[in-house]
Every structure is written in C-alpha cells, then in structure tokens.
Amino acid sequence: MRILETRLKDNMYNFGVVVLVLTLIFFCIGEVIPPKGEDEYIAWFFANHFFTCAYFITLLISGRLRKRRDGLPLMILFLLIFLVSAYSLNRYFAVFARSATWFAITIILCSVNYLAFAYLRFLPVLVRLCMFFLLGLSFCCFLYMTVYIFPFSLYGMMGFFLLGIPLHAILPLLLCVYTIRVWWKSRQQRRSYDIAFFSGIGATVLFVVFYALLWRVSVVEIEKQYNASAIDNGLPQWVNLVSKLSTDPVTQKVLVADIGFSVPDNWGEDNLFGRSRREPVLHDPLVMISACLGGTLYIPWEDRAHILETLYDHQSDKELHLWSDEDLVTSHVQTATQIWPALRLAYTEKTISVKNDGEKNRFNQQEAIYRFQLPEGAVVSSLSLWINNREEKGILTTKAKADSAYTSIVGHERRDPSVVHWREGNVVAVRVFPVLGGEERQFRIGITAPLSLEYGQLVYRNIPFKGPSAAGAREKVDVRFETVPVDLNYSVAFGHEGKQTLMNTGGYRELWAVSLKDEGLAHQVFSNKDVTYTAVPYRKEQGEADIKTAYLDINSAWTAAEVNEVFSLLKNYRVWVYADGKLQEMTVINRDELFARLSVQRFSLFPFHKIADPDRSLVITKSIMQSPGISDLGDCTFTNDLKQWLGASHHVMLFNLGGELSPYLRTLKECRAFRYDDGETGHLRALLQARVFPQDIENDQRVVIEAADMVITAQPGTGGTTAPDHLQRLFAYNHIMHEMGPHLLTGGETADTLIAAAKEAHIVTPLSSLIVLETQADYDRFNIKDSNGSLKNAAIQNKGAVPEPHEWVLIIMAVLLLIGLKYRTVFSKRFNWING
C-alpha cells in the first residue's frame, strides 16, 4: 500500500496524466468541430506539441529520467502524450490514412494497457497475464508502424532540430524499444509473464499470416473465376463472376483494396510497403500486409464497382455528377405519411436536409444526389426546394427540358435548381445544387404509393434512399391514418398519439414498417374534368394457357425440394434450364446435377430472347433482390438481343414462386413483357391442371395495382369527390407505364397524350420530370410553364390540388366580390345612414 500511495502522490506522474488529458481534449476538439481550413489542423497540432515539449522539458529538469529514479512509467506517459501529438500532426501531414475502426480501438486499448503497468503490482495475477498478452500485441502494432514509416524515420533523426517535429517519425520505434523495457523490468523472473508476452506476439503473427493466406487464396480464386467468366452468353464478365462470388469480409476488402485502402503500389514491383499513388481511404494493417504478401486484383475498377454494388449494396456513381459531393452528409430527415386504409394507398413527404461539412468559402459548392427506391406502382407527385429560406414548389415539364435546364444552370451558372428524374426499376433520382461549405440545403419529395396487401394485412414500408450518408442524421416520423386502423402493428420506437397517429423522433432508421388489418376497399370516387376514378378489388381473369414448354429460372433462392416438386408438376412438358450460356433440357437423369450447378449462382438473368415460342412458354422463377438490373449491364449483346425481343411485343407466362422480383425481372414486368402470376406450388398446380393463366386486363379505362390487389378505373362522368386526388395520380402513372411497354427500354416514339396525362396528374414518369428553378426568368428562358389544368404538387391532408399563392389571392378576391354583390343593398343603406 505504501508503494501505491507513493504512486498516487507522485506529482510528476500526476502532472503527466493532466497533460495527457489536455492533449486528448485538444485532439478531440479537432475531430468533433470541423475545421474551417487546414490552418486550424496545424493550430491544434501546435497546441498538442507545446504540451508534449513542456512535459519532456519538465522531466529533463526534474532528473526523473536518470537511473534508479523510477522514470520508466514517466517515460511511457510521455510517449503516449507524444503519440497523441503524432496523430494530431497526421491530420495535417498525412503519413497514415484514416485508421480502420478496429485498429484505432486496438491502439487505444494498448495505450490504456501501458498506463496500467504503473500499477502492475496491485492487480490480480489473471489481469497481469492479460496485460502482458496485450503488451506483446502492442509490440507487433508499433513494429508494423516502424517498418511502414521507416523512410520518414531517417528524415526524422536528421531533422530533430526543427522544433522536434520530425522526431514524430521515430515515435513507433521508441514505443517498440520501451515496450521491451516494460516487459523486461516487469517480468520479475516469472515464467508465466514471459509466456503471456510471447503468446501475444505469436497469436498476432499467426493471425496476420492466416489472414494473408485467406487474402491470397481469395485473390487467386477471384481472378480465376473472372477469367473463366468470359463465356459466350452475351453478358459482361463481371456479371458472370458476381453470380458465383462469395461475400465474406476478406473478399469484400480484396475487391476494394487498391481504391479504398492503403496498399503497395504494385505486387512484386515495389519495395516493402511502398507508398500508394492513389489517395487512400482507410489504413488497415491487415489489408496492407496481405496486399504486400498476397497481391491485389487485376480486374478493371469499373467492373469491381458493379460487383460491389450488387453484392454489398455499395452506392456507386450511377448518376453523372456535375460537381463533387465528397463533404456532404444528410443531417435531418422528416417523414410525414398519410394513409388511406379504405383505399389501400398512402402519400409520403420526405423533407431532407443535406449539409456540406467542408471548408466554408464561396468556391466550395457541391451537388447532392439522392436515389429513392419506390414500391411497385408508386409515383413521385411533388417536389420542393428551399431557396433563401422560402419553399419553392416544383413545376412539371418534359424530361428533356428539365435535364437541359438543370445541366445548363448547374454546369455553368452555379445557381439554385433541383430536379427529380425517373430511372429504370421505379427508382427516382433527386439532384440539389448548390450546397455551400458549412451550410445546409433542404428539399422535399412527395410520393404517392399503394399499400402492400399481405395475408390479409395492409403493410406500409418506409421508402429508403441512397445518397449523402445519413449515419448521424436525426429523423422525425409522423404517420396519420384517415380512419381508425384495426389490429395496428408497429415498432416499439413509435409513440401512439391518439387513435389515428403514430410519431417517433430519434436517429434515422432506413427500415421500418407499419401494418394493419385490411377491411376491404370502400367505394370512394375522385372526380376531375368529367372523369371519375374509383378503386375496386382485383379479380384475376383467367385465360387459356396453351403451354408447350416450361423453363425453370434456378438460382440460390431455390431449394432442392422446390425443384423436385415443380419438376414433378411439369411431367407433361419438356423442361429447360439456362446453364453455361445455353438452354439445356432437364430430365430425371440430369436434374440433380443441373441443380447443383445452378444453385451456386447468387442470382440469374434468364434470357427470354432465347425462348423459341415465347407466347406459349411458361417460366417459373424465384428471385433475390441483390442482383443487377438491365441498366447495369450496359451495351452488351445480351441487352441488345433482349431489347430486340421486347420490340416484338411477346408475352411470356411468368410464375413467381414467392417474394419480390429481382431488379431485372421487375424492369421487364414494368415493360409489360409478361402474363404474370405468383403464389405457392399449390396455386401453380391448379393453374396447370386447369390449363389457364391470368390475362392482361389493363386498358385505357383500368390499371392493375398488383401489390395492393386492386384495380383503379377511369370512367366518363361527374360526381361528388370523396377520395383524394392520389387515385388519379396512381392511375395516370400505371396507365403511362402500360402504354409505353417495351418503349421503356427500346426507346422510340411515344404518344403526346401520355405526356399530357403526366402533366395533368403532375407526376414524374419516364417522359416527365419535376424541376425547381431560382427565378421566373429561368423558367421563361427554358420555356418551362406551369400547367393551369393540372393537379399541382400533392400535399399532406389535401384531397385536391394545392392553390398557389397567386391563386389564393384570386380566390379571396372572388369571395369578397360575391359577398359584395349579394349584400350590396345592405351596404348601400348603411352607407347612406352613416352619411345622413
């Protein structure tokens, strides 16, 4: 206890702890508060460096570093203060890239362990053994860092007289030396301490060697599969590769190594730990060592970007950036949702704030791009952008005009536009410019969407987006029901505000859902321009199915039991599968062998264009969502042949065994390439026995919303409006998609009536976009005019169009005029009485 009291009363040690805390505070301030410029980084470093030098000079003056003055704990404390100073300098003069999270935690743990050695004698034996194990790990970490910055160490020793700043380069070497001293002085001739210390070193080395071995195996296997994927099936090599590639963490890092991590320049062509010529993203010692020992991939980065997006949902630059977005983050999301259970539809407004965390100056202008994945059948029906703290609503125009106006202004004039475009797979892209350094911009997008009917429950799912990171964003969610919901289920994070409102405030969550019991569709009508829109239940109309051939679209989503059951149902038909770039007939003899080959494929892209008699063919599929879409495939033979096939307006019978369709199949379904049905094998058996299949019943008067199991009809007539205008918006969007059909992919002329329908419903389609410009002069210059006869931007708690400010003025003036005309006699008498 006397030794412990001595340590606690050691003023020099306590002073060092205070200095360490101060340097950590200064370091954290530089991390938490974004700097206005690089000069702030160097200012925080000099604050840390001043305390480091001050403590070292104090140690020298006190004489505590001399022999037999118990100076080792003080020296370790000084080296830790020096380490904080080094990392502070690294933010200005980047020797190491930003550390991987696990490595940063390891360095912090090792530093705490060093401090604990000052109290080694007062800790239990088991704790001491753990400390010596960590000491061995620490030695390996700082030995790696010593080797990594060895060229800088030489300059550091030669330039020590420059305020001691270059000496930061020899800090890892000093830590290695004093780690040995700590071990030697603290071991106390106990064999168990030596075993623990060398176990830490051995375990670290073995783990690194094992990881490097996995890395090398992964590199060899990926390159082998990539070369073997150059089969003659018309698809890009990366598609054939990614369908069979594993998704383990090592594979992911191998794929992004030379763009996302610090790695040697070229395997076998540089010295150990050579400097990377590319700007690194993360410094991960495991990746650096493994890349040095096991090499990196020689696959084009463009192909790897597609692979990463498909496997890991990495957001690659699908949208052309006119300006950078590297400093942008999503700071706040406000979701307001209005649900009509009796109509199986919802309207959602997402108000998003995007912030530029970069340096605040007039040249730091960045462009925010957000991509929203809409539910099937859903449509964007409003857009707003805040300009000079005022909400400006979007105007609907043709896609070509909107794109021309946005590109011209953003590319050359640097002013305030926003635009939303439709993309393949019912994805919409919102662009906002400019987001200035140190400032925020705010926009709002409104989405009209059908609810999903699942086993008697209506399900509303949050609409996800990709764009500037929302990891630290706050979110407020407000869900309101037009009628009291029955059997309402929701996340515990929501609070119940009355019978018809759910609310939640907290961190942003991408995935959440609300479900309630379906009580059937109510007869409600929306009337506009002598047309009435009504939602009615969907009754599938079965038509004759003259099936001659069946095809199984097999991938990893299938089970052997499903294949066997479906194959037995198709015993009266020839059954084909697509394997190794060609169609092969499945028989009882080769069934298991074909399934073993095809089930390792993560996804499949079935070649409908290779079907000999498509109108009398049945394709049975089962999908996963992580697969490429048609737009991802680019201009290859497969897509060209597929588009040519679509131009012939074939309609294959497609039966989905369950779950959502893949992006590839969803796009083809949007093109109306299928007679479609889904369900379990029992339903398929019934269809085959009756030799029937659902017909396409969509026409100019009705559209099918399959997710909600309803049909929206448009009939001539007038009547009282009891439903929201979203019925017309959903009808117009799905009608346009039906009429465009294959033209969604193949291009070609489209009727002007479709553009007129989009403008009237005020919705974003493949033909139309919403845009917000800064001034009326900008709209006039690009000939963008607001349509007086449209529904205008949708809004929460609104059953019709939202009047614009000038329209409100006209409405008020008209009401005052009517009042004046009706009561003019009364006003005249009172006026005469007052004058009399």
PDB file of N, CA, C and O in Angstrom, residues 11-27 47-59 74 77-85 115:
ATOM      1  N   ASN A  11       3.839  13.746  -7.936  1.00  0.00           N
ATOM      2  CA  ASN A  11       3.365  14.956  -8.611  1.00  0.00           C
ATOM      3  C   ASN A  11       3.735  14.976 -10.095  1.00  0.00           C
ATOM      4  O   ASN A  11       2.962  15.446 -10.943  1.00  0.00           O
ATOM      5  N   MET A  12       4.919  14.469 -10.416  1.00  0.00           N
ATOM      6  CA  MET A  12       5.345  14.472 -11.813  1.00  0.00           C
ATOM      7  C   MET A  12       4.464  13.531 -12.652  1.00  0.00           C
ATOM      8  O   MET A  12       4.100  13.854 -13.789  1.00  0.00           O
ATOM      9  N   TYR A  13       4.110  12.386 -12.086  1.00  0.00           N
ATOM     10  CA  TYR A  13       3.245  11.444 -12.801  1.00  0.00           C
ATOM     11  C   TYR A  13       1.838  12.035 -12.951  1.00  0.00           C
ATOM     12  O   TYR A  13       1.235  11.960 -14.024  1.00  0.00           O
ATOM     13  N   ASN A  14       1.339  12.626 -11.875  1.00  0.00           N
ATOM     14  CA  ASN A  14       0.007  13.230 -11.921  1.00  0.00           C
ATOM     15  C   ASN A  14      -0.040  14.387 -12.921  1.00  0.00           C
ATOM     16  O   ASN A  14      -1.028  14.566 -13.640  1.00  0.00           O
ATOM     17  N   PHE A  15       1.051  15.152 -12.974  1.00  0.00           N
ATOM     18  CA  PHE A  15       1.136  16.237 -13.936  1.00  0.00           C
ATOM     19  C   PHE A  15       1.093  15.687 -15.361  1.00  0.00           C
ATOM     20  O   PHE A  15       0.446  16.238 -16.254  1.00  0.00           O
ATOM     21  N   GLY A  16       1.772  14.554 -15.579  1.00  0.00           N
ATOM     22  CA  GLY A  16       1.754  13.918 -16.898  1.00  0.00           C
ATOM     23  C   GLY A  16       0.361  13.443 -17.290  1.00  0.00           C
ATOM     24  O   GLY A  16      -0.035  13.559 -18.462  1.00  0.00           O
ATOM     25  N   VAL A  17      -0.389  12.914 -16.308  1.00  0.00           N
ATOM     26  CA  VAL A  17      -1.762  12.482 -16.595  1.00  0.00           C
ATOM     27  C   VAL A  17      -2.614  13.675 -17.007  1.00  0.00           C
ATOM     28  O   VAL A  17      -3.413  13.601 -17.946  1.00  0.00           O
ATOM     29  N   VAL A  18      -2.426  14.813 -16.318  1.00  0.00           N
ATOM     30  CA  VAL A  18      -3.177  16.019 -16.660  1.00  0.00           C
ATOM     31  C   VAL A  18      -2.829  16.483 -18.083  1.00  0.00           C
ATOM     32  O   VAL A  18      -3.709  16.847 -18.874  1.00  0.00           O
ATOM     33  N   VAL A  19      -1.528  16.448 -18.411  1.00  0.00           N
ATOM     34  CA  VAL A  19      -1.105  16.851 -19.755  1.00  0.00           C
ATOM     35  C   VAL A  19      -1.692  15.913 -20.803  1.00  0.00           C
ATOM     36  O   VAL A  19      -2.144  16.353 -21.872  1.00  0.00           O
ATOM     37  N   LEU A  20      -1.703  14.610 -20.510  1.00  0.00           N
ATOM     38  CA  LEU A  20      -2.279  13.639 -21.447  1.00  0.00           C
ATOM     39  C   LEU A  20      -3.762  13.936 -21.688  1.00  0.00           C
ATOM     40  O   LEU A  20      -4.235  13.906 -22.837  1.00  0.00           O
ATOM     41  N   VAL A  21      -4.485  14.238 -20.615  1.00  0.00           N
ATOM     42  CA  VAL A  21      -5.913  14.566 -20.755  1.00  0.00           C
ATOM     43  C   VAL A  21      -6.093  15.829 -21.590  1.00  0.00           C
ATOM     44  O   VAL A  21      -6.970  15.899 -22.471  1.00  0.00           O
ATOM     45  N   LEU A  22      -5.253  16.841 -21.357  1.00  0.00           N
ATOM     46  CA  LEU A  22      -5.358  18.085 -22.126  1.00  0.00           C
ATOM     47  C   LEU A  22      -5.098  17.852 -23.609  1.00  0.00           C
ATOM     48  O   LEU A  22      -5.812  18.375 -24.472  1.00  0.00           O
ATOM     49  N   THR A  23      -4.070  17.066 -23.907  1.00  0.00           N
ATOM     50  CA  THR A  23      -3.772  16.793 -25.326  1.00  0.00           C
ATOM     51  C   THR A  23      -4.897  16.007 -25.983  1.00  0.00           C
ATOM     52  O   THR A  23      -5.226  16.246 -27.151  1.00  0.00           O
ATOM     53  N   LEU A  24      -5.515  15.089 -25.234  1.00  0.00           N
ATOM     54  CA  LEU A  24      -6.649  14.347 -25.791  1.00  0.00           C
ATOM     55  C   LEU A  24      -7.833  15.273 -26.056  1.00  0.00           C
ATOM     56  O   LEU A  24      -8.534  15.124 -27.055  1.00  0.00           O
ATOM     57  N   ILE A  25      -8.042  16.244 -25.153  1.00  0.00           N
ATOM     58  CA  ILE A  25      -9.135  17.203 -25.345  1.00  0.00           C
ATOM     59  C   ILE A  25      -8.902  18.032 -26.611  1.00  0.00           C
ATOM     60  O   ILE A  25      -9.801  18.199 -27.438  1.00  0.00           O
ATOM     61  N   PHE A  26      -7.679  18.538 -26.767  1.00  0.00           N
ATOM     62  CA  PHE A  26      -7.372  19.328 -27.958  1.00  0.00           C
ATOM     63  C   PHE A  26      -7.510  18.488 -29.233  1.00  0.00           C
ATOM     64  O   PHE A  26      -7.983  18.958 -30.257  1.00  0.00           O
ATOM     65  N   PHE A  27      -7.089  17.229 -29.131  1.00  0.00           N
ATOM     66  CA  PHE A  27      -7.191  16.342 -30.297  1.00  0.00           C
ATOM     67  C   PHE A  27      -8.651  16.094 -30.653  1.00  0.00           C
ATOM     68  O   PHE A  27      -9.038  16.149 -31.824  1.00  0.00           O
ATOM     69  N   ALA A  47      -0.818  23.166 -30.437  1.00  0.00           N
ATOM     70  CA  ALA A  47      -1.264  23.146 -29.039  1.00  0.00           C
ATOM     71  C   ALA A  47      -0.838  21.846 -28.375  1.00  0.00           C
ATOM     72  O   ALA A  47      -0.301  21.834 -27.247  1.00  0.00           O
ATOM     73  N   ASN A  48      -1.044  20.720 -29.071  1.00  0.00           N
ATOM     74  CA  ASN A  48      -0.623  19.428 -28.532  1.00  0.00           C
ATOM     75  C   ASN A  48       0.894  19.337 -28.410  1.00  0.00           C
ATOM     76  O   ASN A  48       1.426  18.836 -27.413  1.00  0.00           O
ATOM     77  N   HIS A  49       1.589  19.840 -29.427  1.00  0.00           N
ATOM     78  CA  HIS A  49       3.052  19.745 -29.434  1.00  0.00           C
ATOM     79  C   HIS A  49       3.668  20.595 -28.321  1.00  0.00           C
ATOM     80  O   HIS A  49       4.683  20.211 -27.729  1.00  0.00           O
ATOM     81  N   PHE A  50       3.029  21.733 -28.023  1.00  0.00           N
ATOM     82  CA  PHE A  50       3.521  22.581 -26.934  1.00  0.00           C
ATOM     83  C   PHE A  50       3.486  21.831 -25.597  1.00  0.00           C
ATOM     84  O   PHE A  50       4.464  21.834 -24.832  1.00  0.00           O
ATOM     85  N   PHE A  51       2.376  21.173 -25.305  1.00  0.00           N
ATOM     86  CA  PHE A  51       2.263  20.423 -24.051  1.00  0.00           C
ATOM     87  C   PHE A  51       3.239  19.251 -24.032  1.00  0.00           C
ATOM     88  O   PHE A  51       3.807  18.917 -22.980  1.00  0.00           O
ATOM     89  N   THR A  52       3.435  18.617 -25.190  1.00  0.00           N
ATOM     90  CA  THR A  52       4.378  17.495 -25.261  1.00  0.00           C
ATOM     91  C   THR A  52       5.792  17.963 -24.930  1.00  0.00           C
ATOM     92  O   THR A  52       6.496  17.350 -24.112  1.00  0.00           O
ATOM     93  N   CYS A  53       6.212  19.054 -25.563  1.00  0.00           N
ATOM     94  CA  CYS A  53       7.559  19.588 -25.298  1.00  0.00           C
ATOM     95  C   CYS A  53       7.684  20.064 -23.857  1.00  0.00           C
ATOM     96  O   CYS A  53       8.726  19.842 -23.203  1.00  0.00           O
ATOM     97  N   ALA A  54       6.646  20.707 -23.353  1.00  0.00           N
ATOM     98  CA  ALA A  54       6.685  21.223 -21.983  1.00  0.00           C
ATOM     99  C   ALA A  54       6.868  20.085 -20.987  1.00  0.00           C
ATOM    100  O   ALA A  54       7.658  20.192 -20.027  1.00  0.00           O
ATOM    101  N   TYR A  55       6.164  18.992 -21.182  1.00  0.00           N
ATOM    102  CA  TYR A  55       6.281  17.873 -20.234  1.00  0.00           C
ATOM    103  C   TYR A  55       7.663  17.224 -20.333  1.00  0.00           C
ATOM    104  O   TYR A  55       8.265  16.855 -19.307  1.00  0.00           O
ATOM    105  N   PHE A  56       8.200  17.098 -21.563  1.00  0.00           N
ATOM    106  CA  PHE A  56       9.509  16.481 -21.717  1.00  0.00           C
ATOM    107  C   PHE A  56      10.600  17.344 -21.059  1.00  0.00           C
ATOM    108  O   PHE A  56      11.493  16.824 -20.383  1.00  0.00           O
ATOM    109  N   ILE A  57      10.505  18.650 -21.247  1.00  0.00           N
ATOM    110  CA  ILE A  57      11.497  19.544 -20.620  1.00  0.00           C
ATOM    111  C   ILE A  57      11.388  19.465 -19.109  1.00  0.00           C
ATOM    112  O   ILE A  57      12.401  19.454 -18.392  1.00  0.00           O
ATOM    113  N   THR A  58      10.168  19.376 -18.601  1.00  0.00           N
ATOM    114  CA  THR A  58       9.966  19.246 -17.152  1.00  0.00           C
ATOM    115  C   THR A  58      10.607  17.962 -16.635  1.00  0.00           C
ATOM    116  O   THR A  58      11.231  17.945 -15.561  1.00  0.00           O
ATOM    117  N   LEU A  59      10.468  16.865 -17.391  1.00  0.00           N
ATOM    118  CA  LEU A  59      11.084  15.603 -16.992  1.00  0.00           C
ATOM    119  C   LEU A  59      12.610  15.720 -16.949  1.00  0.00           C
ATOM    120  O   LEU A  59      13.267  15.230 -16.033  1.00  0.00           O
ATOM    121  N   LEU A  74       7.086   7.317 -16.173  1.00  0.00           N
ATOM    122  CA  LEU A  74       7.005   8.683 -16.669  1.00  0.00           C
ATOM    123  C   LEU A  74       7.346   8.748 -18.157  1.00  0.00           C
ATOM    124  O   LEU A  74       6.717   9.496 -18.917  1.00  0.00           O
ATOM    125  N   LEU A  77       4.437   7.481 -20.113  1.00  0.00           N
ATOM    126  CA  LEU A  77       3.413   8.518 -20.137  1.00  0.00           C
ATOM    127  C   LEU A  77       3.748   9.592 -21.168  1.00  0.00           C
ATOM    128  O   LEU A  77       2.887  10.053 -21.923  1.00  0.00           O
ATOM    129  N   PHE A  78       5.017   9.968 -21.217  1.00  0.00           N
ATOM    130  CA  PHE A  78       5.454  10.955 -22.205  1.00  0.00           C
ATOM    131  C   PHE A  78       5.247  10.432 -23.628  1.00  0.00           C
ATOM    132  O   PHE A  78       4.791  11.168 -24.518  1.00  0.00           O
ATOM    133  N   LEU A  79       5.585   9.165 -23.874  1.00  0.00           N
ATOM    134  CA  LEU A  79       5.424   8.601 -25.216  1.00  0.00           C
ATOM    135  C   LEU A  79       3.955   8.563 -25.641  1.00  0.00           C
ATOM    136  O   LEU A  79       3.638   8.758 -26.817  1.00  0.00           O
ATOM    137  N   LEU A  80       3.053   8.350 -24.701  1.00  0.00           N
ATOM    138  CA  LEU A  80       1.629   8.364 -25.034  1.00  0.00           C
ATOM    139  C   LEU A  80       1.170   9.777 -25.378  1.00  0.00           C
ATOM    140  O   LEU A  80       0.357   9.982 -26.294  1.00  0.00           O
ATOM    141  N   ILE A  81       1.690  10.779 -24.640  1.00  0.00           N
ATOM    142  CA  ILE A  81       1.395  12.179 -24.982  1.00  0.00           C
ATOM    143  C   ILE A  81       1.955  12.498 -26.367  1.00  0.00           C
ATOM    144  O   ILE A  81       1.301  13.158 -27.192  1.00  0.00           O
ATOM    145  N   PHE A  82       3.153  11.997 -26.622  1.00  0.00           N
ATOM    146  CA  PHE A  82       3.797  12.180 -27.917  1.00  0.00           C
ATOM    147  C   PHE A  82       2.967  11.506 -29.022  1.00  0.00           C
ATOM    148  O   PHE A  82       2.873  12.009 -30.149  1.00  0.00           O
ATOM    149  N   LEU A  83       2.349  10.361 -28.713  1.00  0.00           N
ATOM    150  CA  LEU A  83       1.534   9.643 -29.689  1.00  0.00           C
ATOM    151  C   LEU A  83       0.299  10.459 -30.084  1.00  0.00           C
ATOM    152  O   LEU A  83      -0.079  10.513 -31.264  1.00  0.00           O
ATOM    153  N   VAL A  84      -0.329  11.099 -29.105  1.00  0.00           N
ATOM    154  CA  VAL A  84      -1.473  11.964 -29.418  1.00  0.00           C
ATOM    155  C   VAL A  84      -1.025  13.108 -30.318  1.00  0.00           C
ATOM    156  O   VAL A  84      -1.710  13.473 -31.282  1.00  0.00           O
ATOM    157  N   SER A  85       0.127  13.667 -30.025  1.00  0.00           N
ATOM    158  CA  SER A  85       0.656  14.749 -30.849  1.00  0.00           C
ATOM    159  C   SER A  85       0.928  14.271 -32.279  1.00  0.00           C
ATOM    160  O   SER A  85       0.673  14.983 -33.247  1.00  0.00           O
ATOM    161  N   LEU A 115      -0.541   2.417 -19.497  1.00  0.00           N
ATOM    162  CA  LEU A 115      -0.776   3.172 -18.262  1.00  0.00           C
ATOM    163  C   LEU A 115      -0.975   2.247 -17.069  1.00  0.00           C
ATOM    164  O   LEU A 115      -0.548   2.545 -15.948  1.00  0.00           O
TER     165      LEU A 115
END
